[in-house]
Structures are given as C-alpha cells and as structure tokens.
XYZ file of C-alpha atoms in Angstrom:
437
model
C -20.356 -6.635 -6.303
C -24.015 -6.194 -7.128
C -23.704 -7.721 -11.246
C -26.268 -10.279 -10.819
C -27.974 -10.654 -14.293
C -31.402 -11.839 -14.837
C -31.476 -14.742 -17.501
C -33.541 -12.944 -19.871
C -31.266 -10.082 -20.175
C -27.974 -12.090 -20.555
C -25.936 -10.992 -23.388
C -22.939 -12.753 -24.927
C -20.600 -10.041 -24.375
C -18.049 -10.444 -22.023
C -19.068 -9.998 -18.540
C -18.202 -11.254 -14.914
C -18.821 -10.712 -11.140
C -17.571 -8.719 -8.680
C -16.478 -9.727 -5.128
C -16.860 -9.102 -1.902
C -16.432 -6.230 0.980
C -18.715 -4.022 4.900
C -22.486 -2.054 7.913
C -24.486 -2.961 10.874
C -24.282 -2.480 14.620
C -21.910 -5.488 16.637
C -24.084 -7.368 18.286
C -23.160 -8.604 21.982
C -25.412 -11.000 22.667
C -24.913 -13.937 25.409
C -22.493 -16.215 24.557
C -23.561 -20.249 24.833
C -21.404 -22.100 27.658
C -20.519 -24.882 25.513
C -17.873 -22.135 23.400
C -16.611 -20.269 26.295
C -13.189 -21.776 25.855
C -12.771 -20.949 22.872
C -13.115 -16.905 23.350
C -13.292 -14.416 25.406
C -16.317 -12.008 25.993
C -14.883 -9.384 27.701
C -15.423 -5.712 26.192
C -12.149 -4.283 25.093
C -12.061 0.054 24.157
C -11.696 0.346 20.578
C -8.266 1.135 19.926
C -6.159 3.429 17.790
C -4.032 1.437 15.095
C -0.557 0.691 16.518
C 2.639 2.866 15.864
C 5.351 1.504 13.206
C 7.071 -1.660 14.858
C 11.226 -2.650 14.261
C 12.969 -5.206 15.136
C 14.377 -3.754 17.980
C 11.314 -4.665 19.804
C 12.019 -6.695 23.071
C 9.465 -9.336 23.154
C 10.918 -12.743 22.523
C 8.755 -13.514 18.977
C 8.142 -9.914 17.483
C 6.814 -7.416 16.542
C 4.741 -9.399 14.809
C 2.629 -8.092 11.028
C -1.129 -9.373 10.524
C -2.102 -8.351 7.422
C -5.504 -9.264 6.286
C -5.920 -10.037 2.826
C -8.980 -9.218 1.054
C -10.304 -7.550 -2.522
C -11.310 -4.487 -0.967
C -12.970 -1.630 -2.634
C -13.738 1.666 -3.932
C -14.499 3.891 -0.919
C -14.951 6.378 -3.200
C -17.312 6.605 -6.310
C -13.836 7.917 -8.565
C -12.284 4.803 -7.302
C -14.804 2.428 -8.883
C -12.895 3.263 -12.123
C -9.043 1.772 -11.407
C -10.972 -0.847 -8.628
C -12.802 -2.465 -11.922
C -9.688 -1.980 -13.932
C -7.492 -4.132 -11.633
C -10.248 -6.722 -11.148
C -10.842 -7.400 -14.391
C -6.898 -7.636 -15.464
C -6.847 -10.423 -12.710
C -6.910 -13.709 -14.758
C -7.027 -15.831 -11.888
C -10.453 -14.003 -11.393
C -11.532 -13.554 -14.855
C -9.929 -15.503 -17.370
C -9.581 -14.315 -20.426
C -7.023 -15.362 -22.185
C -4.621 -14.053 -24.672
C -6.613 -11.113 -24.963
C -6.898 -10.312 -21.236
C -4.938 -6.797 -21.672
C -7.069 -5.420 -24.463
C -10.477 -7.114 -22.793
C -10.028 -5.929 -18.944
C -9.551 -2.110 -20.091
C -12.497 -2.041 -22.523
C -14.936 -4.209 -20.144
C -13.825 -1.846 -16.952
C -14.487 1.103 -18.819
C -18.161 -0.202 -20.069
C -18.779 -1.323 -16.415
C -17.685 1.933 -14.779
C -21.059 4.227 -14.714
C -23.537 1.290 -13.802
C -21.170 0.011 -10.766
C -20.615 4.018 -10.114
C -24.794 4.504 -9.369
C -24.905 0.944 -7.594
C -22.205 2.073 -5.159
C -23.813 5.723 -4.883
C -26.842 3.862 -3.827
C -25.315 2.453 -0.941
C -23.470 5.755 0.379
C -20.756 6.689 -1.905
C -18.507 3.752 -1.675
C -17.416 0.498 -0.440
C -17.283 0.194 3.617
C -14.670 -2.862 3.312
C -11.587 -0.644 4.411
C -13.634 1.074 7.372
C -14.543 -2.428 8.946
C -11.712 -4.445 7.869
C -9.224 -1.474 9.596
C -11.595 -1.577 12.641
C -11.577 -5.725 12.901
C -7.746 -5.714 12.456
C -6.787 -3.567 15.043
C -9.324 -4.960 17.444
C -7.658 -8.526 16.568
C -4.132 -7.120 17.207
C -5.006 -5.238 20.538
C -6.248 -9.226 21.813
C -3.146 -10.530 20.681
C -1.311 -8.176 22.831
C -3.059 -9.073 25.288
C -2.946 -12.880 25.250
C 0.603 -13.233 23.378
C 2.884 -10.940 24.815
C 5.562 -13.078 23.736
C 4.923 -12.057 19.915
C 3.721 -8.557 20.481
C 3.328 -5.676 19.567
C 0.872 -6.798 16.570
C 0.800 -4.562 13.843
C -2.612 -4.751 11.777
C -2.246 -4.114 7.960
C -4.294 -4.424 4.853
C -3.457 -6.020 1.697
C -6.329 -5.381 -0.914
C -6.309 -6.966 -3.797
C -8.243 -4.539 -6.226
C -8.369 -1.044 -4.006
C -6.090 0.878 -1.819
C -4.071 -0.570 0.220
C -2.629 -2.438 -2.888
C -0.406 -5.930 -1.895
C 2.400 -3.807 -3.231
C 1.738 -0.573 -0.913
C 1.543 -2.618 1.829
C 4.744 -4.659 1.459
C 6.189 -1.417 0.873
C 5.213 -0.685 4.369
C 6.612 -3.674 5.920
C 9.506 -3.470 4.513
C 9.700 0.712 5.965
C 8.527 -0.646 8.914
C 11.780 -3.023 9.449
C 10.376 -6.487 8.843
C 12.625 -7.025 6.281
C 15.468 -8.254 8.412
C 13.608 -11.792 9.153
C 10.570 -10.057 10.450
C 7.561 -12.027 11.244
C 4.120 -11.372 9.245
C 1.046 -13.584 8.849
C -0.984 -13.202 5.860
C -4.710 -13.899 7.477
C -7.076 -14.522 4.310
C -10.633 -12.716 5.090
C -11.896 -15.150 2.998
C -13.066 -18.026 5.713
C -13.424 -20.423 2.814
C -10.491 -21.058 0.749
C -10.693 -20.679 -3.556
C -8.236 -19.937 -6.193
C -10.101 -16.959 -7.211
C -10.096 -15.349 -3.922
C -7.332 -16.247 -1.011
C -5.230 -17.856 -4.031
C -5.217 -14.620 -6.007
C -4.368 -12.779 -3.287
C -1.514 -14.788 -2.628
C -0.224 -15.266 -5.964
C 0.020 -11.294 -5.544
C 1.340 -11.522 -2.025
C 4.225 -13.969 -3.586
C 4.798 -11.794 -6.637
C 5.551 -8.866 -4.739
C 8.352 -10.912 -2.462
C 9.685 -11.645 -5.901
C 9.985 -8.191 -6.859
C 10.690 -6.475 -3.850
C 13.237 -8.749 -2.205
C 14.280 -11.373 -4.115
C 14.488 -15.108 -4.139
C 17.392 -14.914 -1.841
C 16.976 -11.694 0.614
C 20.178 -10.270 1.908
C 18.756 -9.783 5.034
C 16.473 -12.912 5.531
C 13.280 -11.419 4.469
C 10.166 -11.448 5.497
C 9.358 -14.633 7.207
C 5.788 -15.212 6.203
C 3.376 -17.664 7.178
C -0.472 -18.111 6.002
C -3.666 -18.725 7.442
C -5.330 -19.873 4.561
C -8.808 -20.984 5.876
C -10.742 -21.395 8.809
C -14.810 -21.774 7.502
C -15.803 -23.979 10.473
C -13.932 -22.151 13.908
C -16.520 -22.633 16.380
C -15.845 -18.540 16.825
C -16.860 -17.821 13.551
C -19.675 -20.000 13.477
C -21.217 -19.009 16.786
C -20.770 -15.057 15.247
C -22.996 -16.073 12.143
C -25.489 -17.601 14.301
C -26.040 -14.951 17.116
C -26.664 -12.612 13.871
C -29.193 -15.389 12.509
C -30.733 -15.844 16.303
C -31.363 -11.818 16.605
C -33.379 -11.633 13.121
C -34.901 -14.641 14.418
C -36.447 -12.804 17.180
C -38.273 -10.362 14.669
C -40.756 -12.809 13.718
C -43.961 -13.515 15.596
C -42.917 -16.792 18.123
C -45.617 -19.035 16.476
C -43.884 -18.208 12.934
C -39.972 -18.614 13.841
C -40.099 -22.320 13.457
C -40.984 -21.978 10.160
C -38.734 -19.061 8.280
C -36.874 -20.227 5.595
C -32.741 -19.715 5.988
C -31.379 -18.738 2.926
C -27.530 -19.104 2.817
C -25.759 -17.650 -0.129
C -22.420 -16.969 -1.141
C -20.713 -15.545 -4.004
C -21.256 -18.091 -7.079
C -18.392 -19.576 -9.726
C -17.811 -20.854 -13.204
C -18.462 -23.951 -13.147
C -15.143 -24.174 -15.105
C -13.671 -23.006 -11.992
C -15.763 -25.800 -9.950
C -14.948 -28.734 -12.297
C -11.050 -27.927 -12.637
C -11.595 -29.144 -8.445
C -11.487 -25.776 -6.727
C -12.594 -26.655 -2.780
C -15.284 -23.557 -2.184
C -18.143 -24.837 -2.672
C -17.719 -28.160 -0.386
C -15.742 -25.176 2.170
C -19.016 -23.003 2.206
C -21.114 -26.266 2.706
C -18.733 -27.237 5.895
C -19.830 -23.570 7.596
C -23.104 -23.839 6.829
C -23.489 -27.410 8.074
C -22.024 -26.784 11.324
C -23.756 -23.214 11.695
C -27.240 -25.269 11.059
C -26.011 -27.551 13.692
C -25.296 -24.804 16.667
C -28.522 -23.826 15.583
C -29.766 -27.454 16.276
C -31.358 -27.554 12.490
C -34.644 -25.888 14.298
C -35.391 -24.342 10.633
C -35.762 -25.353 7.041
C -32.854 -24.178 5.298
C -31.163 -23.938 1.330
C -27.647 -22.671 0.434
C -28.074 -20.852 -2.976
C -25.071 -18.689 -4.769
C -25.166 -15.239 -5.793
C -23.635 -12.931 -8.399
C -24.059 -14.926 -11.497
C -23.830 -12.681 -14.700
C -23.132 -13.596 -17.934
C -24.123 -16.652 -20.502
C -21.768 -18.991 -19.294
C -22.706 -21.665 -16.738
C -22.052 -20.778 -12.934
C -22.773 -22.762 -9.596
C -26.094 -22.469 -9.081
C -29.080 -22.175 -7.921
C -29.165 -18.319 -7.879
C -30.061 -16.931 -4.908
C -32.463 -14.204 -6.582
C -34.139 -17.415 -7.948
C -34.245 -19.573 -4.630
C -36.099 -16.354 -2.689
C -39.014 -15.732 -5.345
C -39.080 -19.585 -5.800
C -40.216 -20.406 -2.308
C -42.229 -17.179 -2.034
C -44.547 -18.656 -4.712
C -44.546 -21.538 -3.232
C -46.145 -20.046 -0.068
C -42.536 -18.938 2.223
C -43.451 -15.495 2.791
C -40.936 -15.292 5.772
C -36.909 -15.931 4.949
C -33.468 -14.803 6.315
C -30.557 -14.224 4.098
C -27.540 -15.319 5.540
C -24.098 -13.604 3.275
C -22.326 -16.925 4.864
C -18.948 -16.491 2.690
C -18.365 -12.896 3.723
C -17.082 -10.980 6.974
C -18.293 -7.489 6.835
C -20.606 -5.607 4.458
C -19.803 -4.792 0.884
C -21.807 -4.284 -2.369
C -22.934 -7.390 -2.820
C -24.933 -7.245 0.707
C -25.862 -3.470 0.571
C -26.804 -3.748 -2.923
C -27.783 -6.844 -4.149
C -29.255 -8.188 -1.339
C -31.143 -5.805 0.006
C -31.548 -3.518 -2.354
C -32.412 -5.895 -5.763
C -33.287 -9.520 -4.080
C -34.987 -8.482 -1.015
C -37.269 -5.594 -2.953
C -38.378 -8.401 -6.080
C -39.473 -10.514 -3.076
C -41.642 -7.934 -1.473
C -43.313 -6.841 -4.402
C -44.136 -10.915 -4.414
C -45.731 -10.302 -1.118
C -42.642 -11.808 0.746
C -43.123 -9.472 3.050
C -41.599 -11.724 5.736
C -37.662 -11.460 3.640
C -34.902 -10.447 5.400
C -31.045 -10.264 6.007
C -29.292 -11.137 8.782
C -26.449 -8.300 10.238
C -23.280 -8.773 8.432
C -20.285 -9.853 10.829
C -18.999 -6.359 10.726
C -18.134 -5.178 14.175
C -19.358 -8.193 15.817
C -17.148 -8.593 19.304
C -17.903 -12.254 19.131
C -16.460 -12.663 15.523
C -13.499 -10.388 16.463
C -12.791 -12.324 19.404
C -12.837 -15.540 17.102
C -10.364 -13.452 14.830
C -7.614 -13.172 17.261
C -8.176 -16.966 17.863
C -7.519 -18.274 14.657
C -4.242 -16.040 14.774
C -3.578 -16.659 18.277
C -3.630 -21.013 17.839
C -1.646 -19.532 14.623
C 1.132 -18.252 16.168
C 1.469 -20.691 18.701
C 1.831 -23.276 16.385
C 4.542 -21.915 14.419
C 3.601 -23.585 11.359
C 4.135 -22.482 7.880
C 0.186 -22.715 6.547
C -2.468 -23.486 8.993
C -4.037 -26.396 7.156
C -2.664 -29.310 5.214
C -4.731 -28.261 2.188
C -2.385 -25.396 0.712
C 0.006 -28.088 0.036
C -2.083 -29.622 -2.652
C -3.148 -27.999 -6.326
C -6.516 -28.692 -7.442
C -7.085 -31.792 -9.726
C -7.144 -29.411 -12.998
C -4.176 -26.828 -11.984
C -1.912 -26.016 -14.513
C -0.738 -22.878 -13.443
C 2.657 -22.334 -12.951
C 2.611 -19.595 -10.953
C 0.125 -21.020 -8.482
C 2.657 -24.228 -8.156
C 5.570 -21.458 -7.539
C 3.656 -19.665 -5.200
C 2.220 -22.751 -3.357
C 6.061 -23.779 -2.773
C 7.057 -20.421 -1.418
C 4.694 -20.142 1.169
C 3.768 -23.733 2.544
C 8.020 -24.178 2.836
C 8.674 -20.625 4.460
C 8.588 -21.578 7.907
C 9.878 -25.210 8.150
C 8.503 -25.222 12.082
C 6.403 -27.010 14.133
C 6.545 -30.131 12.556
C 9.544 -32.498 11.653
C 11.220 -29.887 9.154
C 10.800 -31.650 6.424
C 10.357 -29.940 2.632
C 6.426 -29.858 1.800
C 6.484 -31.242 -2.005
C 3.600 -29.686 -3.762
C 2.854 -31.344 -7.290
C-alpha cells in the first residue's frame, strides 16, 4: 500500500507498510526468437473459471488445484477496515511483540480513514482479485491444454489479508474433493521469495492443514507441493521488458538512450534484511537479467519503496532516487514495480499518484511508469510455464532454497512449516527426507 512517509514527518508511533496487489491494457507485442521455446504466443479466448473438480476425474494425474497465493486486498472501501486489521495482526509482517493483539487493533483502526481516501482515489478498491482471478484461469486453461495428463486445473485464490482468506479457500478444496490425496500447488505471486511475503503465506497455508485435517489425514490429505520462487524465468523477464520497451517508445528517438530506469520494489526492515532474508539479492537477480534482455542500452538504479516509520528500512527510497536525479538534470525516467505482478495500491497510488506528481512539479516532466504485468499474454503464458516444468517434475518445492532457514530464524513455526511442505511430496528425486535446520 501507498504508506510511504516523508522523513520530516516521521513520528515514533507505531507504523508499517502495506503490500502489494492490480490495471493496464495486456500488451501483445512481438515476441524475440531467442525465447520462443520457452512460451507460446498464441491468443487463447478468455475463459470462464472451471466447474468444481473430484477425484473421480479420469485423467491419469488430476484434477489438479493451483492456487495462487498472494496478500490481496480490499476491493471495497468497507473492506479496508478488517484488510488492515488482519495485516497488522500478522507478526511475520509486522512484528510486534508481546503486545501484537492490543497494537494491530488500535494501529488498524488509526490507519483505516487515510488508507480508505487513498484507495477511493484509485477507484474504490484494490484490483488484485480482478487480475489475479483473470491470470489464474488463463494459466489453468494452458495447462489443459499442454498437460492433459494432470487436467482439469482448477484456479483458486488464497489471500492472505482479504477475501478469499487461506482458510476459505482450503475450505473449498476440501468441498471440492481434494481431500482424498488430491493434488494442489500453492504458486506464490510473489516472483521473489521473503519471509514476510510467500513465507507468511505459507505459514498460513500450513496452519490451516493443521487445523482442518490434521497431522495424520484419514484420507491422505491434500498432497501439496510449492512453487516458491521463480524471479529470473526468462517468461517473466521478457513480460517486464516488453512493458519497459513500449514506454520506451514514448520518448523522442534521440532521448531513449538516455531515460533513466528506475526499478523499485517494496522496501524492508533492515532487521528483516540482517536476520538473512534472500529478497533483496532475489529482486537484484530479476533486475539484472531484465537489464540484460534489454542489452543494458540505459542507465539504470533499483531503489525500494514504502518505507514509513522511524526505524531503519532498505533503502534508497524510491521517492528520493526520482527527485534526486531530476535535480541532477534526469528529466526523463521509467518506473519499473519489478517485485509485483499486477496493479495494486502501491502502483496506482504511490507511484503515480504521490512519486510521479512531486517529480513533475520538479519539472520531471519526462517521469513515467511502465504497464503493470496485469493481463499481459506474455506473462500469463510464462505463468503456466513455471507450473507446467512444475508439474512435470513432481517435486515437492521447486527450488532447493525452501529447505534452508535464514541465518537469524528462530521461529518455530517457520521450521514446522518448512518441514511440512519441502517433505510432502518425496518425488522426483531419490526419496530421501529433506532435513531443514
């Protein structure tokens, strides 16, 4: 969300920052040779969600649930209350201790008419569930396509903070049959892994296994497997930088060489950083390899966004990096949201509507945003290929990093959870136990 604080207005009372969540047209632009195999560019109808699956299905491997795991949020402006109210009770989000029960009410409840007005200025609400419903069932109607042998895929959400809650959907599932050793894939929507995002979401996601089937399932369970981060797919880096190429193409020729590209993601405690949390080095993979499909032809900084608050977070600030260089003379940036997949309030909002509007009235006339991934066909194509290569593989977590803790972990319930999941599916390798420490 849009709670960036300027410096001289930070207060010691206890703040944070909100995430992330979706608004532009898809763009279909040519697709380079060099990443043909990788997807496929033909145009596929936009389809209707698929009917409830069992597992009386016929194909060999499924059905088969994708459920994409995000914050979400408030689609509504009477939703902003109960979407701040879960957020801030999230300690793996915001910390705050002992007092965390008493805190997260009180702070939600100060926050609740300034995030109301902030989300009314972008429409009413929070376009997360509208995109994220569209990109899931586009994914799934691929994966019918290309894996018959798993189909039908069934698309559903799991928001963290906003309807559909983790539990509502696992509710579903279980309605839906999948209970009986059903397949699902939890797909993180965050492309670069942190505790605070894709590991909340599956502490939640593990929680509600606990309480809704058990340790030991009578009937097997839900058979779960994770996609846990994929920042550098050639798919997902070739979407970011056909949206970069098109804003590109707004500038006068004899100027493009010289815009500034602005990457920024959503910032961290540095508290978060030094206890060894891999974001920041994950964002700086994508943006390397998006800078080189884009054959480094511009100047370029990654800057963070979203810092409130007086204690220290990852900087520098991205409000701070675009007036910076347009008193130094950069009139003409892009601003690439290079951590997120569709639009949200932290795009809509801060971006355009606080960052881009300071820089203007500094005569950076030249600022702008690149198009959120949105509807992109080439990102959803890229989609269904990280969950295609996914279920092929039959592994338990699609990278080797889930079955480490980061240097300063002490969480129990991150250890717990980290066992569940990268042991679920002992297959594709040599069956042996994953020991996470």
């Amino acid at each position: 969300m849009a709670l960036r604080t300027p410096s001289s207005r930070l207060s010691k009372s206890l703040t944070t920052s909100l995430p992330r969540g979706c608004s532009a047209v898809a763009l279909r632009l040519p697709i380079p040779s060099t990443w043909h195999h990788h997807i496929s560019t033909r145009s596929l109808a936009t389809v209707s969600p698929a009917p409830p699956v069992t597992q009386s299905s016929t194909s060999r491997l499924g059905p088969t649930a994708m459920v994409f795991m995000n914050m979400g949020g408030p689609s509504t402006l009477p939703e902003v209350g109960p979407f701040l109210s879960r957020l801030f009770a999230d300690a793996d989000l915001i910390p705050l201790g002992r007092l965390q029960s008493y805190l997260g009410p009180l702070i939600s409840r100060r926050r609740t008419p300034k995030i109301q007005g902030q989300y009314a200025a972008i429409g009413g609400g929070s376009p997360i569930r509208k995109w994220s419903e569209h990109q899931a069932a586009e994914m799934c109607a691929i994966l019918d396509a290309r894996h018959p042998e798993s189909a039908p895929h069934k698309p559903y959400l799991a928001f963290r903070y906003a309807d559909p809650l983790t539990e509502e959907m696992y509710t579903k599932l279980l309605e839906d049959g999948f209970g009986k050793q059903g397949r699902a894939v939890a797909f993180t929507q965050y492309p670069q892994y942190s505790c605070s995002t894709t590991g909340s979401s599956l502490n939640e996601l593990w929680k509600w296994r606990m309480r809704l089937e058990g340790k030991e399932p009578e009937n097997g369970g839900v058979q779960w497997s994770v996609i846990d981060r994929w920042g550098t797919h050639p798919g997902l880096v070739e979407a970011f930088a056909q949206n970069i190429e098109a804003q590109l193409a707004t500038y006068p020729e004899e100027e493009r060489k010289n815009v500034v590209l602005i990457f920024s993601a959503h910032s961290l405690p540095m508290s978060v950083v030094n206890r060894g949390d891999t974001y920041p080095s994950e964002v700086a993979a994508t943006v390397a390899a998006v800078l080189s499909r884009l054959q480094h032809r511009n100047p370029s900084r990654l800057s963070w966004q979203s810092q409130v608050g007086p204690s220290a977070w990852l900087g520098a600030q991205t409000s701070d990096t675009v007036t910076a260089y347009v008193k130094k003379g950069h009139k003409n940036q892009i601003l690439i949201p290079i951590a997120f997949t569709s639009d949200h309030i932290e795009t809509l909002f801060e971006l355009d509507q606080e960052v881009i509007h300071e820089a203007r009235e500094l005569g950076g006339h030249g600022v702008k945003r690149a198009e959120s991934l949105n509807g992109s066909r080439v990102f959803i194509e890229a989609l269904a290929d990280v969950a295609g290569a996914h279920l092929k593989e039959g592994k338990a977590c699609s990278s080797r990093q889930m079955g480490m803790r980061c240097q300063g972990c002490k969480s129990e319930r991150c250890l717990e959870q980290k066992r569940f999941f990268v042991n679920t599916m002992r297959r594709g390798g040599d069956g042996d136990e994953v020991v996470v420490r």
